[in-house]
XYZ file of C-alpha atoms in Angstrom:
272
model
C 0.000 0.000 0.000
C 1.272 3.464 -0.810
C 2.384 5.642 2.133
C 2.225 8.984 0.325
C -0.587 11.498 0.109
C -3.845 11.615 1.934
C -4.460 8.772 4.385
C -8.085 8.388 3.398
C -7.146 8.113 -0.252
C -4.477 5.510 0.567
C -7.000 3.448 2.509
C -9.378 3.591 -0.432
C -6.573 2.442 -2.719
C -5.919 -0.465 -0.376
C -9.590 -1.417 -0.561
C -9.541 -1.290 -4.372
C -6.394 -3.423 -4.405
C -7.985 -5.973 -2.075
C -11.139 -6.209 -4.158
C -9.122 -6.442 -7.376
C -6.959 -9.209 -5.907
C -10.053 -11.080 -4.818
C -11.530 -10.718 -8.300
C -8.334 -12.104 -9.836
C -8.441 -15.024 -7.412
C -12.048 -15.786 -8.378
C -11.041 -15.802 -12.049
C -8.205 -18.217 -11.276
C -10.711 -20.491 -9.523
C -12.759 -20.674 -12.716
C -15.631 -18.366 -11.807
C -17.369 -16.804 -14.794
C -17.174 -13.079 -15.495
C -20.761 -12.371 -14.486
C -20.315 -13.964 -11.059
C -17.033 -12.143 -10.473
C -18.553 -8.792 -11.425
C -21.530 -9.348 -9.127
C -19.300 -10.206 -6.162
C -16.882 -7.342 -6.781
C -19.692 -4.793 -7.172
C -21.267 -5.968 -3.917
C -18.005 -5.537 -2.011
C -17.508 -2.096 -3.548
C -20.858 -0.990 -2.101
C -19.664 -1.367 1.471
C -19.312 2.106 3.026
C -15.872 1.669 4.630
C -12.545 0.110 3.588
C -12.826 -3.659 3.800
C -10.325 -3.946 6.638
C -12.559 -1.684 8.754
C -15.999 -2.960 7.785
C -18.205 -3.693 10.793
C -21.357 -5.718 11.264
C -23.316 -2.467 11.234
C -21.892 -1.686 7.789
C -23.021 -5.065 6.504
C -26.459 -4.663 8.051
C -26.800 -1.235 6.461
C -26.005 -2.681 3.055
C -28.526 -5.487 3.565
C -31.192 -3.001 4.656
C -30.954 -1.257 1.286
C -32.208 -4.381 -0.497
C -35.922 -4.296 -1.212
C -36.627 -8.010 -0.884
C -35.744 -10.501 1.818
C -34.535 -12.920 -0.843
C -32.057 -10.311 -2.069
C -30.791 -9.747 1.459
C -30.218 -13.488 1.799
C -28.208 -13.570 -1.429
C -26.161 -10.525 -0.427
C -25.289 -11.956 2.976
C -24.360 -15.322 1.535
C -22.051 -13.707 -1.030
C -20.445 -11.494 1.604
C -19.883 -14.482 3.883
C -18.134 -16.361 1.113
C -16.077 -13.317 0.110
C -14.832 -12.478 3.601
C -14.132 -16.142 4.317
C -12.056 -16.439 1.160
C -10.207 -13.158 1.708
C -9.268 -14.230 5.234
C -7.938 -17.527 3.913
C -5.976 -15.586 1.298
C -4.445 -13.405 3.991
C -6.016 -10.228 2.608
C -8.075 -9.538 5.732
C -7.877 -10.394 9.413
C -11.535 -10.104 10.360
C -14.918 -11.233 9.078
C -17.801 -8.867 9.914
C -20.403 -11.381 8.748
C -19.674 -13.816 11.593
C -22.661 -14.053 13.896
C -25.102 -12.326 11.573
C -28.460 -14.038 11.310
C -29.588 -15.090 7.851
C -32.871 -13.350 6.962
C -35.660 -15.950 6.915
C -37.181 -16.800 3.539
C -40.316 -14.861 2.832
C -43.472 -16.956 2.815
C -44.911 -17.336 -0.610
C -46.163 -19.750 -3.196
C -44.443 -20.817 -6.385
C -45.940 -19.996 -9.736
C -45.750 -23.169 -11.822
C -46.803 -22.972 -15.440
C -49.980 -24.763 -16.552
C -49.638 -27.663 -19.017
C -51.151 -25.776 -21.949
C -48.538 -23.024 -21.627
C -45.746 -25.593 -21.415
C -47.013 -27.107 -24.661
C -46.902 -23.673 -26.280
C -43.361 -23.062 -25.032
C -42.228 -26.251 -26.712
C -42.998 -24.592 -30.060
C -40.343 -21.933 -29.470
C -37.308 -21.815 -31.747
C -34.571 -24.345 -31.005
C -32.321 -22.281 -28.742
C -35.065 -20.971 -26.466
C -36.763 -24.388 -26.435
C -33.490 -25.844 -25.166
C -33.400 -23.307 -22.350
C -37.002 -24.192 -21.550
C -36.138 -27.876 -21.239
C -33.269 -27.119 -18.871
C -35.479 -24.985 -16.647
C -38.458 -27.318 -16.808
C -36.711 -30.718 -16.548
C -33.623 -29.842 -14.485
C -34.757 -26.762 -12.587
C -31.803 -24.718 -13.802
C -31.615 -21.021 -13.025
C -30.587 -18.665 -15.835
C -27.163 -18.216 -14.227
C -26.719 -22.006 -14.308
C -27.754 -22.231 -17.956
C -25.002 -19.835 -19.036
C -22.409 -21.908 -17.143
C -23.493 -25.206 -18.635
C -21.038 -27.183 -20.760
C -21.581 -30.249 -22.908
C -19.221 -32.229 -20.652
C -21.518 -31.644 -17.672
C -23.756 -34.455 -18.936
C -22.143 -37.633 -17.624
C -22.828 -41.325 -17.200
C -23.321 -42.236 -13.561
C -23.824 -45.467 -11.667
C -27.593 -45.305 -12.057
C -27.809 -43.584 -15.435
C -27.305 -40.162 -16.972
C -26.625 -37.300 -14.599
C -26.141 -33.568 -14.980
C -23.479 -31.649 -13.112
C -24.763 -28.197 -12.225
C -21.730 -25.933 -11.812
C -21.632 -23.344 -9.063
C -25.278 -22.722 -8.398
C -26.676 -20.062 -6.145
C -24.331 -21.001 -3.297
C -21.209 -21.383 -5.460
C -21.296 -25.149 -5.034
C -21.312 -27.804 -7.724
C -24.146 -30.314 -7.593
C -25.105 -33.423 -9.534
C -28.695 -34.396 -10.268
C -30.326 -37.141 -12.356
C -30.732 -36.060 -15.972
C -34.246 -36.211 -17.401
C -34.492 -37.968 -20.797
C -35.422 -34.642 -22.403
C -32.217 -33.109 -21.010
C -30.169 -36.062 -22.248
C -31.672 -35.749 -25.739
C -30.961 -32.006 -25.771
C -27.391 -32.253 -24.505
C -26.300 -35.197 -26.656
C -27.499 -33.389 -29.779
C -25.265 -30.394 -29.040
C -21.735 -30.079 -30.459
C -19.133 -31.540 -28.110
C -17.082 -28.377 -27.665
C -15.147 -26.920 -24.747
C -16.520 -24.079 -22.668
C -20.059 -22.825 -22.052
C -22.697 -23.831 -24.580
C -24.355 -20.420 -24.418
C -21.773 -17.785 -23.577
C -24.219 -15.070 -22.581
C -25.111 -13.019 -19.525
C -27.892 -14.607 -17.472
C -30.052 -11.502 -17.952
C -29.778 -12.046 -21.712
C -31.133 -15.577 -21.270
C -34.061 -14.324 -19.194
C -34.861 -11.456 -21.565
C -34.651 -13.466 -24.778
C -36.647 -16.330 -23.310
C -39.409 -13.923 -22.281
C -39.427 -12.327 -25.746
C -39.861 -15.664 -27.493
C -42.412 -16.878 -24.940
C -44.520 -13.851 -25.872
C -44.151 -14.739 -29.561
C -45.700 -18.188 -29.024
C -48.564 -16.772 -26.971
C -47.277 -17.226 -23.406
C -47.571 -13.796 -21.825
C -46.269 -12.317 -18.584
C -44.096 -15.269 -17.621
C -40.525 -15.314 -16.301
C -37.812 -17.857 -17.006
C -37.545 -18.622 -13.278
C -41.109 -19.944 -13.321
C -39.784 -22.971 -15.179
C -37.850 -23.753 -12.005
C -41.062 -23.293 -10.007
C -42.718 -25.825 -12.292
C -39.844 -28.298 -11.916
C -39.908 -27.904 -8.131
C -43.658 -28.357 -7.827
C -43.629 -31.438 -10.056
C -40.648 -32.911 -8.201
C -42.364 -32.394 -4.863
C -45.489 -34.180 -6.084
C -43.605 -37.000 -7.829
C -41.503 -37.655 -4.721
C -44.579 -38.214 -2.588
C -44.153 -34.826 -0.918
C -40.580 -35.674 0.117
C -39.234 -32.275 1.159
C -35.627 -33.400 1.645
C -35.420 -35.063 -1.776
C -36.983 -32.003 -3.383
C -34.418 -29.810 -1.610
C -31.587 -31.910 -3.047
C -32.983 -31.749 -6.572
C -33.363 -27.966 -6.291
C -29.841 -27.626 -4.839
C -31.129 -25.556 -1.951
C -28.739 -25.067 0.960
C -31.588 -25.140 3.460
C -34.858 -26.992 3.586
C -36.457 -23.689 4.615
C -36.081 -22.457 1.051
C -37.863 -25.569 -0.186
C -40.767 -25.384 2.237
C -42.668 -22.907 0.076
C -43.435 -25.863 -2.196
C -44.815 -28.013 0.622
C -48.308 -26.542 0.510
C -48.971 -27.193 -3.168
C -51.996 -29.461 -3.459
C -50.917 -31.508 -0.462
C -54.035 -33.459 0.497
C -52.304 -35.743 3.013
C -53.584 -33.848 6.103
C -57.138 -34.396 4.883
C -56.513 -38.097 4.330
C -55.003 -38.435 7.829
C -57.941 -36.728 9.509
C -60.447 -38.710 7.463
C -58.792 -41.952 8.579
C -58.979 -41.185 12.305
């Protein structure tokens, strides 16, 4: 760190250097550009130099988020960042230690009805492929842009799909639906991401083409809602299995799907 000039400016330079070093480390770990930019921008929003950030600073940043789900994402990313920077020797403290994760907001998923799914399957090839990945594998848009042909693999029990660095920066492996297998095996076997786009591009283009085939006002993420709801039903309302298929870090995030057409309480009471 430079020792000349204004002390405040030097501290700010140190913060920029720390964030830049962390960004370079993320790139070396294989993180995609979009993820790196999101993490770096979040760190840059903290009001004090990173070495002096307090829990109050983190809480202030979280309070600026409109939705509870956004606050959860922010805190998770900050936890990972400060953990990594401590391991790298860039920082000595972690202001996220001891902070309570905001609870998931109660809500209900918005699965798509069968007639709309049928209409989506008439989309052009690229967008139809994205639809299959959201509908049959529950992929988020950010996971679609990271997907490579090599992520489809033969496992002990059949085809499986490796989902790279999902919402919690962890790889996961799930069974591959036959529709996903057919889609992936038909793609060219090339290195790198199949669709090298920004996740917002995926969401925007998918919505545009959904409108063209007559499906209005829908979001790409609702394909994941549909996958989750169907998985929950098909598993016999097995919340833990559904959590694993969705790659949720906590069963709390999965519980919003537990109330979807669950008639078991009625059957139990009727059998008393």
